[in-house]
Each structure stands twice: as structure tokens, then as C-alpha cells.
XYZ file of C-alpha atoms in Angstrom:
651
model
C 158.813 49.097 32.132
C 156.368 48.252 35.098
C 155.512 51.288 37.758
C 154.900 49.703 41.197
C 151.965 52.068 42.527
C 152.154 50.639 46.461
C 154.235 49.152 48.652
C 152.590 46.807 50.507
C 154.509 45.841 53.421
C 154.859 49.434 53.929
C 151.496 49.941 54.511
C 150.782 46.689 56.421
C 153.120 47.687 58.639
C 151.652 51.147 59.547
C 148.354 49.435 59.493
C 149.278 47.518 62.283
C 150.831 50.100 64.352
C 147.248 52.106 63.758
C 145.519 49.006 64.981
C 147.772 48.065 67.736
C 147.065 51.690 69.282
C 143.768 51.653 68.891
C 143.210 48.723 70.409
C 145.409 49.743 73.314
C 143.642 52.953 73.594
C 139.850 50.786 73.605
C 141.256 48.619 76.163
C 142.522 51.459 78.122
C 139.232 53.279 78.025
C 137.290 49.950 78.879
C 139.599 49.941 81.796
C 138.925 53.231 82.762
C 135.370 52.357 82.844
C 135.174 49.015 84.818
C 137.635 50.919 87.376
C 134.929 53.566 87.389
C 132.118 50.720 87.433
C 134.036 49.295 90.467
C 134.004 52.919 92.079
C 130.587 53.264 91.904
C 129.330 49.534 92.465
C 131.449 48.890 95.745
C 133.002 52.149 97.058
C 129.951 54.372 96.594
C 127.569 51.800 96.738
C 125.517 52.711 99.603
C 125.411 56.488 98.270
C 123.718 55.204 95.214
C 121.390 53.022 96.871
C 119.853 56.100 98.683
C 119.532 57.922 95.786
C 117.958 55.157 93.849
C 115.433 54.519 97.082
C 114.603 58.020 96.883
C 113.712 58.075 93.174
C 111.864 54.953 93.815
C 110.576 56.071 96.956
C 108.559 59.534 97.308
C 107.593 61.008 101.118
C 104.380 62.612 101.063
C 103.519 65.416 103.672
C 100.231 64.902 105.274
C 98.730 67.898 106.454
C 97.175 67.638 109.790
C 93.899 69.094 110.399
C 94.072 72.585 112.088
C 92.175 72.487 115.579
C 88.988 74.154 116.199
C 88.276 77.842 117.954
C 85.257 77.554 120.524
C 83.157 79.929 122.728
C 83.402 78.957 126.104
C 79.711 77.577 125.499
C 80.877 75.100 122.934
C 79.788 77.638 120.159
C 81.926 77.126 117.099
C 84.026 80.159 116.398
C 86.400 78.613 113.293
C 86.248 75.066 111.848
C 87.744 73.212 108.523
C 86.043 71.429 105.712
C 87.519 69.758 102.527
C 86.718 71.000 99.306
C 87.918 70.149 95.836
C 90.146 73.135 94.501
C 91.744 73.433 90.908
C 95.077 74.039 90.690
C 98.187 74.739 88.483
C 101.767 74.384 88.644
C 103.304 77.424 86.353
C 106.742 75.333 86.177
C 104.454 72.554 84.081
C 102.548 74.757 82.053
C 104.187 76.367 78.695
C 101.597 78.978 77.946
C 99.791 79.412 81.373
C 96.940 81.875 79.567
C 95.838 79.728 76.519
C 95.909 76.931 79.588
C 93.617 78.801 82.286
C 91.385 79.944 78.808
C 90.906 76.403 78.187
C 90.190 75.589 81.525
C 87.098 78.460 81.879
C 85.673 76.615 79.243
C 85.282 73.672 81.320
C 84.842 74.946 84.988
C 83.980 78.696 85.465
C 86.838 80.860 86.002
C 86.162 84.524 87.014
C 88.000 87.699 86.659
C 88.354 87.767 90.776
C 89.672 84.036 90.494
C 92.221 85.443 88.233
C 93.470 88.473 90.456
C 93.644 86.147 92.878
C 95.702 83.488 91.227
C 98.067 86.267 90.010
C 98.440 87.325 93.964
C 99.180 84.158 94.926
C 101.405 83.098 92.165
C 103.633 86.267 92.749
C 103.882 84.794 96.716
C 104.496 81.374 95.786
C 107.681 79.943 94.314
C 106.846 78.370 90.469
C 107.363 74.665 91.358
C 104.304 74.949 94.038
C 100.882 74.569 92.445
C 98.390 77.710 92.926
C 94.693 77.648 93.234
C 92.899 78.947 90.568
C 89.696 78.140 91.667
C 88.315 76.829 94.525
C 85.003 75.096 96.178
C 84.142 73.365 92.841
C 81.090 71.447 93.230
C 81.432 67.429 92.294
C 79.785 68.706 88.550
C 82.813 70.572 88.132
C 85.060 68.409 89.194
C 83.560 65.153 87.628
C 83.780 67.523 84.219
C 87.341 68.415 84.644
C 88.704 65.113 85.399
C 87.655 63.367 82.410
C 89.672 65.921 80.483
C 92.811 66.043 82.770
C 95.227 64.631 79.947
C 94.651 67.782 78.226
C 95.805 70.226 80.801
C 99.767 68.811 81.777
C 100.519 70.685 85.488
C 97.061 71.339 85.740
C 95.173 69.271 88.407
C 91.636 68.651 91.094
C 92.553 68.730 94.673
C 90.827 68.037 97.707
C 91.953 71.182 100.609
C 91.327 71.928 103.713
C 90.065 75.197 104.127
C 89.199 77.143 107.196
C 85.429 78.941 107.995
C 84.253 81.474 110.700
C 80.886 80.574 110.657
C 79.958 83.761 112.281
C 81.595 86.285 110.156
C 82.241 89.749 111.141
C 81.503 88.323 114.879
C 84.553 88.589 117.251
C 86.765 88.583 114.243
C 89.870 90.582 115.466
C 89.584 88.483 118.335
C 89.802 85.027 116.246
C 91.718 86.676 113.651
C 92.673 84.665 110.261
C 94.562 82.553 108.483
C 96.379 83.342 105.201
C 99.121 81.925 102.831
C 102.073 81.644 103.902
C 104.705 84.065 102.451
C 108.267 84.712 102.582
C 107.948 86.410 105.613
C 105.982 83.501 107.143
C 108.504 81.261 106.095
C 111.761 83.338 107.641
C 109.875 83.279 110.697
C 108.723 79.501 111.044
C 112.666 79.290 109.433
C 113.802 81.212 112.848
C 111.224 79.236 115.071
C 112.345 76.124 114.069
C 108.907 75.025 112.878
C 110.005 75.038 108.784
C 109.895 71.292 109.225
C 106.574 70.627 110.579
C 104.986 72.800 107.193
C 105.835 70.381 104.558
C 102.436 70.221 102.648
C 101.076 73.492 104.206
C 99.619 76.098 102.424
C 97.863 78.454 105.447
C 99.258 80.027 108.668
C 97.544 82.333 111.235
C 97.897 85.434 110.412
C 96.546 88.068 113.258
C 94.206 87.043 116.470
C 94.500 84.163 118.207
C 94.705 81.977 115.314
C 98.123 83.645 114.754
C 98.948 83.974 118.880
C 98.280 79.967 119.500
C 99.617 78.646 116.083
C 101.422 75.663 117.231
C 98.728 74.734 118.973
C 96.055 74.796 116.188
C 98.600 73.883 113.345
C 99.461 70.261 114.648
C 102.221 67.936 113.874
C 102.595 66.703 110.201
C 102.278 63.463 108.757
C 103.950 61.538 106.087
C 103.758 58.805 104.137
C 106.597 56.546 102.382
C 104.940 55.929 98.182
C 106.364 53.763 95.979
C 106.455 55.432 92.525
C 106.876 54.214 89.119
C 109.431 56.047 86.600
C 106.244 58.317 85.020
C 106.056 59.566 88.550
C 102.311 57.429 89.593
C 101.884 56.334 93.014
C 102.344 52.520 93.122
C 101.506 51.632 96.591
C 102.324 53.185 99.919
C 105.050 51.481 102.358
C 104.755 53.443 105.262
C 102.656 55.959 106.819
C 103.162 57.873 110.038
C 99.851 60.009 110.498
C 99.108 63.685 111.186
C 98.710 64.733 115.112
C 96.005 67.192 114.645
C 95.750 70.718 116.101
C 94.202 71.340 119.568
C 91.218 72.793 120.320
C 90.973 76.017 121.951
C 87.962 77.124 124.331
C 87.803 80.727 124.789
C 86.716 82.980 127.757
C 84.447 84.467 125.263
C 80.685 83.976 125.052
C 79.098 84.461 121.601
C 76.132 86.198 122.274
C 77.905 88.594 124.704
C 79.699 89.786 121.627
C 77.186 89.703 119.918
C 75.581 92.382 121.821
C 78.155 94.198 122.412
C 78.875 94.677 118.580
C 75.306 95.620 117.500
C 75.270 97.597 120.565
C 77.441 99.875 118.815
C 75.440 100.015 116.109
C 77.103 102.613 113.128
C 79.691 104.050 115.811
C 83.237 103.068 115.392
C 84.924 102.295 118.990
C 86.189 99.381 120.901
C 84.898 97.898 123.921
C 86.525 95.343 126.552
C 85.098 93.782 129.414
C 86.939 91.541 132.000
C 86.162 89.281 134.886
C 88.358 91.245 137.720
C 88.824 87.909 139.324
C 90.187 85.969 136.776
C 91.185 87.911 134.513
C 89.053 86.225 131.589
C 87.891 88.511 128.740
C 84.068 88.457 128.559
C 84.252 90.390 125.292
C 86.316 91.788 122.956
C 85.125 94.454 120.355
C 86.472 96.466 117.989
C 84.082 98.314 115.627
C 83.962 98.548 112.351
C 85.056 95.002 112.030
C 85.554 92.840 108.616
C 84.535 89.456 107.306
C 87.731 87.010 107.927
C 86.990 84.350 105.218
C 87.669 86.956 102.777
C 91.113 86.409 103.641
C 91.435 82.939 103.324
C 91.561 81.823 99.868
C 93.649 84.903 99.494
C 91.707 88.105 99.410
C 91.006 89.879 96.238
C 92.773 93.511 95.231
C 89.276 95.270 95.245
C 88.331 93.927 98.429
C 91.414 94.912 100.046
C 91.558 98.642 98.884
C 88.020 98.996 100.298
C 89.211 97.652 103.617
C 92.491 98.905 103.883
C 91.661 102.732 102.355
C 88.282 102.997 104.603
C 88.570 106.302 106.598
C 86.985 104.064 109.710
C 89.780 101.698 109.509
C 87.844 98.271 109.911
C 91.175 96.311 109.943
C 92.813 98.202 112.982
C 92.382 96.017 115.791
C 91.372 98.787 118.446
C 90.968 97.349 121.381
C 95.013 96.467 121.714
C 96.171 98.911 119.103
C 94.126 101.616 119.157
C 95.564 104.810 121.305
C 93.210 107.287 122.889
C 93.741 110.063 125.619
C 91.744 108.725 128.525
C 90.216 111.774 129.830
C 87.750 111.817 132.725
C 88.225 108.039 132.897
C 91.713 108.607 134.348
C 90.815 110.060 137.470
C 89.800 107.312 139.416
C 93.619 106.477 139.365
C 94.571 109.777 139.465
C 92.877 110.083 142.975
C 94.221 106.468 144.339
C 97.785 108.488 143.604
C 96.461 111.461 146.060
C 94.841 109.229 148.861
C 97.946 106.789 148.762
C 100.401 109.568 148.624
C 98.443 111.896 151.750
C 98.324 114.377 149.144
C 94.169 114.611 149.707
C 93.583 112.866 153.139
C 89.840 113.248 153.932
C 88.175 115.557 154.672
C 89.489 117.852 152.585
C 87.836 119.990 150.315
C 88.279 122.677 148.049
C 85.731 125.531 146.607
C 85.922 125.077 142.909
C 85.096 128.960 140.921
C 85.176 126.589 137.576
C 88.450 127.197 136.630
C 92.184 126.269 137.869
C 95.206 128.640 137.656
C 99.059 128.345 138.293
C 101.200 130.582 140.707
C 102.022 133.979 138.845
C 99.834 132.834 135.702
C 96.760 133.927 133.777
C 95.907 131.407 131.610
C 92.661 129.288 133.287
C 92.246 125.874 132.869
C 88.157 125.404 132.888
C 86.699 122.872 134.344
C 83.503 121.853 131.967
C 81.207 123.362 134.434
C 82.217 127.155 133.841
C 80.158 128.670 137.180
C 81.910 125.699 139.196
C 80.778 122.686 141.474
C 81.090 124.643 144.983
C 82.674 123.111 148.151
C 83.892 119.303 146.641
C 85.999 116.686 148.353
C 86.971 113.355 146.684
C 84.481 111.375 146.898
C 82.174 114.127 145.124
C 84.659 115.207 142.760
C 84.754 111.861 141.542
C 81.124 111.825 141.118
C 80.635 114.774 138.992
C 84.147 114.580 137.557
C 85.268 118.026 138.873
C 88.063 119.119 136.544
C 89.523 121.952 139.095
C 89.599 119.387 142.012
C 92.457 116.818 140.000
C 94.245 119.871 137.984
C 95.320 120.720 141.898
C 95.519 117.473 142.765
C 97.925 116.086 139.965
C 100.181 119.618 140.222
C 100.848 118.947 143.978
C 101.629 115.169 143.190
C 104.303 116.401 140.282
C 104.786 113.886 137.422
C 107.016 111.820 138.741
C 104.752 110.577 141.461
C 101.616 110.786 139.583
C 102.924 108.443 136.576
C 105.098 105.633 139.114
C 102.014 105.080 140.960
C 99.281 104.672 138.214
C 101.889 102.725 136.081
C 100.762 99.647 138.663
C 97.174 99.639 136.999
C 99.182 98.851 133.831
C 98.861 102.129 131.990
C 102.233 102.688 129.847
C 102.727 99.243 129.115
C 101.547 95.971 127.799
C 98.931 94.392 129.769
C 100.717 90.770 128.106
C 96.780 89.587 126.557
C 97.266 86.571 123.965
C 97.063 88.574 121.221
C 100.492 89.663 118.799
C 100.527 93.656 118.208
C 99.667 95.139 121.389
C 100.028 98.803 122.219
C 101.567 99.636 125.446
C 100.519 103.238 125.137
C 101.846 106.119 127.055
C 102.585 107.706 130.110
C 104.162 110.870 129.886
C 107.466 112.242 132.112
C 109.993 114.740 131.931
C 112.504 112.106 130.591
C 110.132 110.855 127.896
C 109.625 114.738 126.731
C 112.977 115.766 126.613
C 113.812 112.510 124.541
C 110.976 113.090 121.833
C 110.882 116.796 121.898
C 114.152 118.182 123.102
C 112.311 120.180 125.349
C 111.831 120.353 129.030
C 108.513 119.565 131.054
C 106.209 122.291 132.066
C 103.903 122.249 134.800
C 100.894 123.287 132.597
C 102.168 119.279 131.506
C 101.356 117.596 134.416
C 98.107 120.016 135.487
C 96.182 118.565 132.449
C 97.716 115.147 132.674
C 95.158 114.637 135.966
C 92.118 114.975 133.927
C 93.718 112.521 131.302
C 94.641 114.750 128.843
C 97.825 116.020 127.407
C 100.898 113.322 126.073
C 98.308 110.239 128.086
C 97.408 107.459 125.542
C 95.792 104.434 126.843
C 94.540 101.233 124.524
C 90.590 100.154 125.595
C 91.964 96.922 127.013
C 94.761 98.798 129.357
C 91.868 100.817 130.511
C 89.432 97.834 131.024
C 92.421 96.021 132.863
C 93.071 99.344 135.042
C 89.440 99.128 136.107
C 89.128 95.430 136.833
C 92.860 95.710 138.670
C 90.493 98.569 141.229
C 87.304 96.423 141.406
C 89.833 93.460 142.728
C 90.448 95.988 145.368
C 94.642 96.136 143.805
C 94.989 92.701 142.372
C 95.750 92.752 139.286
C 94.931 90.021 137.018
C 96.432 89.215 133.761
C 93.866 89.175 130.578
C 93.666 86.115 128.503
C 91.237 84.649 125.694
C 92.086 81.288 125.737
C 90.562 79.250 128.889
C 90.964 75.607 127.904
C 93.313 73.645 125.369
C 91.777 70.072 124.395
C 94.094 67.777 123.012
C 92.167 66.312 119.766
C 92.842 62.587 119.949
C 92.894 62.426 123.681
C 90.356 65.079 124.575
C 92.806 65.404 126.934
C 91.672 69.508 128.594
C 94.628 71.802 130.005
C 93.592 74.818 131.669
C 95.585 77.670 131.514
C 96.794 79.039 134.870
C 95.333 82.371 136.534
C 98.235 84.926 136.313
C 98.528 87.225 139.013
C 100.375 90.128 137.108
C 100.733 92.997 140.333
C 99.486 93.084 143.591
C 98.880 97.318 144.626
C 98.993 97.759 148.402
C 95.951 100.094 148.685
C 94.501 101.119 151.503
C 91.135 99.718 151.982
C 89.661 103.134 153.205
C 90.800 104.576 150.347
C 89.333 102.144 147.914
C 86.597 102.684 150.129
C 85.764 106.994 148.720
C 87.039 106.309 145.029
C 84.531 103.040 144.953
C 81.975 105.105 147.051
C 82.344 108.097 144.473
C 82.396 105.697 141.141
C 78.589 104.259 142.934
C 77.275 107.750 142.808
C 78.314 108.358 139.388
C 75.933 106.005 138.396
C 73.092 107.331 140.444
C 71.154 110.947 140.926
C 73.269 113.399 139.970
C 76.177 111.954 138.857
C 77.264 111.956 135.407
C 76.192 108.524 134.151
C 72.914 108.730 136.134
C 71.094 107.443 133.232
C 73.186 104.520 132.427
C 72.638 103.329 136.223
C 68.311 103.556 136.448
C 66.411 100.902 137.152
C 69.419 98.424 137.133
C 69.064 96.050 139.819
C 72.316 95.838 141.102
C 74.786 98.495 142.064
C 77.046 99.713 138.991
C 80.482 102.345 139.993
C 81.654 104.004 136.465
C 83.236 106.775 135.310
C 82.463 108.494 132.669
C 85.374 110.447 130.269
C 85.054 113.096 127.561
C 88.681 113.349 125.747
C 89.005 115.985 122.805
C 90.312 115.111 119.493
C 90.823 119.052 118.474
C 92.059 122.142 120.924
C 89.532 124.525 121.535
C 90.968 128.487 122.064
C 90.395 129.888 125.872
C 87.521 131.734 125.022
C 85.881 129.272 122.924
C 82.859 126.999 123.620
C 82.859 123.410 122.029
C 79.697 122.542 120.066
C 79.636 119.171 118.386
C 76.771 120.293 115.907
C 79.552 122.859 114.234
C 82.005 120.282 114.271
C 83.515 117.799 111.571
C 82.296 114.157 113.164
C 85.743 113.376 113.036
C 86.967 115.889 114.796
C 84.290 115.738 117.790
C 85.092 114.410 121.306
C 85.794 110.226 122.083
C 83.328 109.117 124.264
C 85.106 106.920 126.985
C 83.083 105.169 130.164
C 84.407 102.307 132.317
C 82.409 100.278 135.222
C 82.404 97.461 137.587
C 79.413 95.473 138.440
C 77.907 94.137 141.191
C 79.613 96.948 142.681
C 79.997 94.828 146.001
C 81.030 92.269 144.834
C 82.235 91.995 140.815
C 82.152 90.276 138.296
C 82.817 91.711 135.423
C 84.803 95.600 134.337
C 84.351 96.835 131.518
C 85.957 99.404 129.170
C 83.849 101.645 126.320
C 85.388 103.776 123.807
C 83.204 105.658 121.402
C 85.252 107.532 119.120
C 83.617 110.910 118.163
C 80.615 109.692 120.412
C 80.985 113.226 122.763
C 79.462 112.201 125.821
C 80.579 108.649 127.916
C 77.370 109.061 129.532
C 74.971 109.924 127.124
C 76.885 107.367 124.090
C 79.267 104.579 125.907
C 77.507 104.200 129.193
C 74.295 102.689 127.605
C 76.328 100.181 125.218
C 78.236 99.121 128.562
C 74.861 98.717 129.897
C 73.642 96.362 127.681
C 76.307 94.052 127.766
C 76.203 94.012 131.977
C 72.904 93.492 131.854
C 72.736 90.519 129.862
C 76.384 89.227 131.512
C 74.002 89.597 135.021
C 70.859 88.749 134.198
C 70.531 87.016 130.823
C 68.628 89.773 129.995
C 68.834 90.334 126.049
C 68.629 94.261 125.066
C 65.163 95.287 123.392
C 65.944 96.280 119.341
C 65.203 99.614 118.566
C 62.582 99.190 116.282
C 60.480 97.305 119.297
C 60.942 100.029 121.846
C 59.892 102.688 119.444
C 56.789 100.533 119.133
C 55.989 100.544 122.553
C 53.235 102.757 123.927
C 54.587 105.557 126.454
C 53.270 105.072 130.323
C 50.473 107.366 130.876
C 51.919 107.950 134.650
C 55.441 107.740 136.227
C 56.992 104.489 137.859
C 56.299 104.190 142.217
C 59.510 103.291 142.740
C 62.507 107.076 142.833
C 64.843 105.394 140.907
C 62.529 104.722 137.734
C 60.692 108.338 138.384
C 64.482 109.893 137.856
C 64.826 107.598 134.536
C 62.027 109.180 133.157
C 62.202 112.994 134.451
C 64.657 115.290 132.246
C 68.837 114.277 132.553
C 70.055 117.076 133.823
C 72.727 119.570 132.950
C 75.947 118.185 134.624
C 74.873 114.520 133.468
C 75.759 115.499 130.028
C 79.333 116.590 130.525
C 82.359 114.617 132.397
């Protein structure tokens, strides 16, 4: 018999039904996809479009060139110039080592350029490209660009990078521009100026390159490329360009600060002087100072540990956030308070036995001339800075009246300069005390707080400002840097308005004895006696000694047994012409003992050339010079030349 193996209509049948669904499931799915199609052709069409323009379509930052820091002579003070750099992008490169080995064999690639690719990488996000070396010469670069395919995420650029042409000069005054960080970026992020640093690499970082950013930094450009799908530039379709940074024109002359800072010579200090009228800083000084284009291709670990570990602090910007006691210096403004308060109304006097006590009390607070000055009024205790006469003088004014009234010459606060970081210093008070300490105020307090001692801190500029506020006879002024902004394209010039910060209504007899007494200081017998011979106009100073270290009750200071660190600041402030000025100035020598003797002759120097163009006479020269066989004919040259005596040593 015959054994049918299949049955065919059976299977034809199921056959069918397999092919019937699967068909119906193709078509299904093909409708799925033209309803889909449909979605995205007509309902999200526009969406798509923009996306597809933006892959097609790349917008290029372009970074506008940062404006230019002048002198008020015209002198440059910081400029830009474009240099080829060579950079990588660590998202493009799979074994960044072997790649930056490779590289060094084409273009030289130290050990520092590595430390400081490393720094920067670690501030950068891994999608930005990172300088790994920078000012190639066209040698370099020619060599490197005919083996670009080699190096994928490795490429030549052509930077702008900033220069202080004079170096060290002024440069916590100009300041610097860095990278910009995280911390950069939260705070253009906050400013609402995120936007405007597409492209940008640098920011200002301290000084006035930091102060007047927005100014400097400009407005950024863009451009609208055409790319291909490798990502190459195909043409350019738009292109709105760059507003470049302003200009700025200081109140600064270069060679004033120049000879202010040599002036100095291996001291550390600060110095300040001001135009009392306007309120324009002449110059600005704070010694040691620091090269600022080590900071901006990003400065080196080696560097920075020498800078930032130096016991003389070269990177503390002194002159706004440096804190000293003001000693002798103060008491100029100590005896406005007494004349303006009747506390000392002429001609009152007092017989000084060189030492001051309180009611019921045997501790002695000296004055630095132990046998005493004799009969002294104000006028004369301001001259040979009798210690006795303002220890009386600031107990009978109390604290409280003492601090409200100098606080108008801007000590204990922020004088407002154009410079980020300011001090504002200190002016002690019972309040103040009892907040820090816990403890109440002693009268002890306040008797030391006349000769500028005790809690007092003032910054060298509050102290130059102080001084310019009495030469304006009350007025004060407030201190700027920046006198001019030019407009780049334009040349458009905007001058920045004269701020009159306080206006002290002194009496003009009692300007009259603390000017008359801040004349003689400068003149026979006064404490800066030396400072003021042979100049041909009339200087008023005081001169300040404030101590770093207590010394017991019995003790006597001698510098020579002394630590240098731990010897006396050397403070002297002045106002010249004295009838009519011009310019104030502010000297801080720190461990420099004597103003007299080691600030008065740097704040010399600078009037003197501010004056009379005169330019100050090296060392080296005057040691050359042959001594006079007989004395000057004229008093004040004979006293230059006779002996300084005793009491023109101290303050």
C-alpha cells in the first residue's frame, strides 16, 4: 500500500495564512513609517530645518582685541600682539603623552611647557584646546604644519596675547590678565557677561586690567561658516565684527614711577602720591613688585612658589592692602580733632618732663625724647612730634570724639580707588573692642591711639588721601587711576568726572598752626630737616616711627640688636608747594626705623622731579663726586651739610 507523506492543501493553506500576516504586518510597519515620515516632514519641519542649518552652518566667535593701558604721556603700559601657539584638544587625542612626545620631536617642548599645559588642562574643560607651547617662530610653525595629519586634535594657532612692556614697572597698578577659570566664569555667569566670552581664553585678573574689564575686553564678534560634513570651513555667509576694547589713559606718569620704585631701592614699602586737587594718583608703588607676563601664558609651579612663599611678599599689593599702624604720621589729624573740638585753643601750652601719666597711675608713657621738649604748644609739638603733648591731647578728646572726627580724612574705610581688594583699615572704639575681644576699652587705649599706635591700621593710600584731603584745606577728593577712556574705532575720549568724596568744615586758622607746624618739620630743627634742604619750594611733612615689636618700660630700642623684621616702619607724608599744592604724598618703609632719615628722602625724589623735572643723581655718581672744600653761602645749604641733629632722628 502507498503512505501519503504530506498533505498539501494543508500546508498551502497555513502557508497562506503565514504570508497573509506578514504582509499585513510589512504594510503596517511601512505605515507606521510614512506616518512618522509625515510627522517629521510637515509637523516638525521647521524644527529640523534648524537643526540641519546648524550642522551646515557653524558660528565662529571672534575675539575682539583687548584695548590698550597708557601713561598719561602716551607711554605704553600693556599692549597685544599675535603669535602662533600650538595647541591640543585632550577630547581628540587617545594617548595625549606618546602625542606631545611626538610633537617635541618636531617643535621644542620643555619641561616648563609641560607643567604648564598640565595647569591649564586641569582649569580647562577637555573639549577646549590647551596651549602647549606658545610664541613659535614661523620655522616652527612652517615644520609642524606639513605634518598636521599626523597629530588628530592637535593644531597651529594664531593668539592674541597680552605684554607689559615695562615689566616689574607699576605692575600692581596695571595688574594682569590670566585664564579664565571656574571662578571667572561664575562671575562673568552672575554679571551677565558669559555671552560676550565666546572664543576667550584671558580675563583681568588683579589691577586695573581686572577693575576696567568691560572696558578693555570689548564686544565679540562672530561669523556665520558654511561647513562641509568632515567639519572644513566652506565659505563664510555672514560676519558681524569684533568692537574692540577701549583704551585707557592713566593719571600715572612712567618715569615718576619709575623713580619712585628704584628710589626704594632693596627696601620693601609702598608709596602713594596724589594731586590734592584732583584727586589723580601721580604714583603708585608697592615694593617688592613681580614681572606680570609671567602670568599670562599661565605661570609655571616653580615660579609661583618663589613668589607666593617669599618672606617679602612681592605679590601683596601694599599700597591698598597692606595695614600699618600710622604712628607719628597720625597726629596731624589728631590735632585738627583738638583745634576743631576747643580741646587745645591757642595759646596753650604744656611743659613736657618726657613722659605722660594717667590719674592715680604709675606706668609712664615716654615720649621718644626721654629729658622732654620743654614748654610746647601745637604748632611746635607738631614740629618735633612731641609724644606727651597728643597722649594729653587724645585722653581729653576720649575715643569717641577722636575717631568720628578723623574718620572724615577717610581713615577706617575705603577711600573707593579703581582698584578690586582694598583695605579699609581700622579705627579703633569701645564698640569695635568689645566685639573682637569681649573686653571693655581702657583709657591707656585711647592715650596711645594719639600718637598712632595701639588697634590704628591705616593702608599707604588712606594715608596719602588723608594728607591730600588737609593740603585741599578739607576737600576731599576721591583717588582714581584712570583719567581718560578712548573709544578704539571712534577715538572718541571720555573723561572721567572729579569726585568730590567729603567736604570737612575746618577752620582756616586752624589749618593755619597744623600747616604752619608740618612747614617747620621740614626745616631747622624739625624732624625731617634733612629731607627739606636746599629744596626750592616749601615742603610741610610729617614724619612717623610705628613699632612692629613692644619694647618693656625700662627698655631702650636699638635697631642694630634687632631682627630686620622686627625693627620699626618708617612712615613720612608731605604736601608740596606748601602754598599752594600739587601733589601729597604717602611713604611707608617697612623696617626702615626712621621716616626722616629712610622715607623722607625717597618722597623727596619723587617731588622733586614731579616739580622740577629734576631726575635724582644714581648713587654710584654722587659717590663719585668730589666733596666741597668750603660750605654753601646760602643757611639753608650750610644746615644740609653741618651734622643732623639728635631730635631729627626720632619722630
Amino acid at each position: 500500500m502507498r503512505a501519503e507523506l504530506k498533505n498539501f492543501q494543508h500546508e498551502q493553506y497555513y502557508f497562506k495564512l503565514r504570508l497573509g500576516f506578514t504582509g499585513f504586518v510589512v504594510i503596517a510597519l511601512f505605515g507606521v513609517l510614512a506616518l512618522r515620515f509625515s510627522y517629521l516632514q510637515i509637523k516638525q519641519y521647521k524644527h529640523y530645518q534648524t537643526l540641519a542649518e546648524n550642522n551646515r552652518i557653524s558660528l565662529v566667535p571672534i575675539v575682539p582685541n583687548r584695548g590698550l593701558i597708557l601713561d598719561k604721556n602716551g607711554v605704553v603700559l600693556a599692549h597685544n600682539f599675535f603669535v602662533y601657539t600650538l595647541e591640543i584638544t585632550p577630547s581628540k587625542v587617545d594617548d595625549l603623552e606618546k602625542t606631545i612626545s611626538e610633537v617635541s620631536k618636531l617643535v621644542e617642548v620643555s619641561s616648563l611647557d609641560r607643567k604648564r599645559f598640565n595647569k591649564l588642562r586641569e582649569e580647562s574643560r577637555n573639549f577646549e584646546s590647551v596651549p602647549i607651547r606658545t610664541h613659535l617662530n614661523e620655522v616652527e610653525a612652517a615644520s609642524f604644519a606639513v605634518n598636521h595629519y599626523r597629530f588628530p586634535g592637535v593644531e597651529i594657532k594664531s593668539r592674541l596675547f597680552r605684554h607689559y612692556p615695562l615689566g616689574k614697572l607699576g605692575a600692581h597698578m596695571v595688574g594682569y590678565i590670566g585664564r579664565i577659570n571656574d571662578k571667572d566664569l561664575e562671575s562673568l555667569e552672575k554679571n551677565g557677561d558669559l555671552s560676550n566670552y565666546k572664543g576667550s581664553d584671558h580675563v583681568g585678573k588683579s589691577g586695573i586690567e581686572q577693575f576696567y574689564e568691560r572696558q578693555l575686553h570689548g564686544t565679540t564678534g562672530f561669523q556665520q561658516v558654511e561647513i562641509d560634513a568632515d567639519g572644513r570651513a566652506v565659505r563664510v555667509l555672514s560676519s558681524t565684527p569684533p568692537v574692540p576694547g577701549s583704551n585707557l589713559v592713566l593719571t600715572i606718569d612712567s618715569k615718576i614711577q619709575e623713580i619712585a620704585e628704584t628710589a626704594f631701592g632693596e627696601h620693601r614699602g609702598a608709596l602713594v602720591a596724589i594731586n590734592p586737587k584732583t584727586g589723580e594718583v601721580l604714583s603708585y608703588v608697592s615694593q617688592p613688585t613681580f614681572d606680570p607676563n609671567m602670568f599670562v601664558d599661565g605661570i609655571d609651579v616653580e615660579n609661583w612658589r618663589l613668589l607666593n612663599d617669599s618672606l617679602d611678599k612681592p605679590l601683596i599689593n601694599r599700597p591698598i592692602r597692606g595695614i600699618y599702624p600710622p604712628g607719628s604720621t597720625f597726629k596731624p589729624f589728631v590735632a585738627m580733632a583738638g583745634l576743631e573740638n576747643d580741646k587745645r585753643v591757642p595759646p596753650f601750652s604744656i611743659s613736657d618732663p618726657g613722659y605722660f601719666t594717667l590719674a592715680n597711675s604709675v606706668h609712664k608713657y615716654r615720649d621718644w625724647k626721654p629729658t622732654g621738649h620743654g614748654m610746647v604748644d601745637m604748632q611746635r609739638a607738631i614740629t618735633i612730634s612731641c609724644d606727651t603733648f597728643f597722649y594729653g591731647l587724645a585722653l581729653e578728646l576720649g575715643i569717641d570724639k577722636l575717631t568720628d572726627f578723623v574718620r572724615h580724612f577717610n581713615f577706617g574705610r575705603k577711600t573707593g580707588i579703581d582698584i578690586q581688594g582694598e583695605n579699609a583699615g581700622l579705627l579703633p572704639t569701645p564698640e569695635w573692642k568689645m566685639r573682637r575681644f569681649k573686653q571693655p576699652w581702657y583709657q591707656g587705649e585711647t592715650v596711645i591711639v594719639g600718637i598712632g599706635q595701639g588697634y590704628t591700621l591705616v593702608t599707604p593710600l588712606q594715608l596719602a588721601q588723608a594728607t591730600a584731603t588737609l593740603a585741599n584745606n578739607g576737600v576731599a577728593m576721591k583717588p582714581h587711576l584712570v583719567a581718560k577712556i578712548q573709544k578704539a574705532i571712534s577715538n572718541e575720549t571720555q573723561t572721567l568726572p572729579l569726585v568730590v568724596q567729603d567736604t570737612i568744615p575746618l577752620k582756616p586758622e586752624n589749618i593755619d598752626i597744623v600747616k604752619r607746624g608740618m612747614i617747620a618739620v621740614t626745616q631747622p630743627g624739625g624732624t625731617a630737616a634733612a629731607v627739606g634742604a636746599n629744596a626750592p619750594y616749601a615742603i610741610a611733612a610729617k614724619t612717623g616711627t610705628a613699632q612692629v615689636i613692644g619694647i618693656k618700660q625700662n627698655a631702650k630700642y636699638n635697631a642694630s640688636s634687632i631682627d630686620e623684621r622686627h625693627r620699626d616702619h618708617a612712615l613720612f607724608i608731605a604736601y608740596a608747594p606748601a602754598e599752594d599744592p600739587t601733589i601729597a604724598i604717602a611713604v611707608i618703609v617697612e623696617n626702615g626705623n626712621h621716616g626722616g632719615t629712610t622715607a623722607g628722602p625717597i618722597a623727596r625724589k619723587v617731588m622733586d622731579y614731579y616739580l622740577l623735572g629734576k631726575i635724582p643723581v644714581p648713587e654710584q655718581a654722587k659717590d663719585d663726586k668730589k666733596v666741597p672744600t668750603k660750605p654753601p653761602n646760602n643757611a639753608l645749604g650750610a644746615a644740609a651739610t653741618q651734622p643732623v641733629p639728635e631730635e631729627e632722628l626720632h619722630d
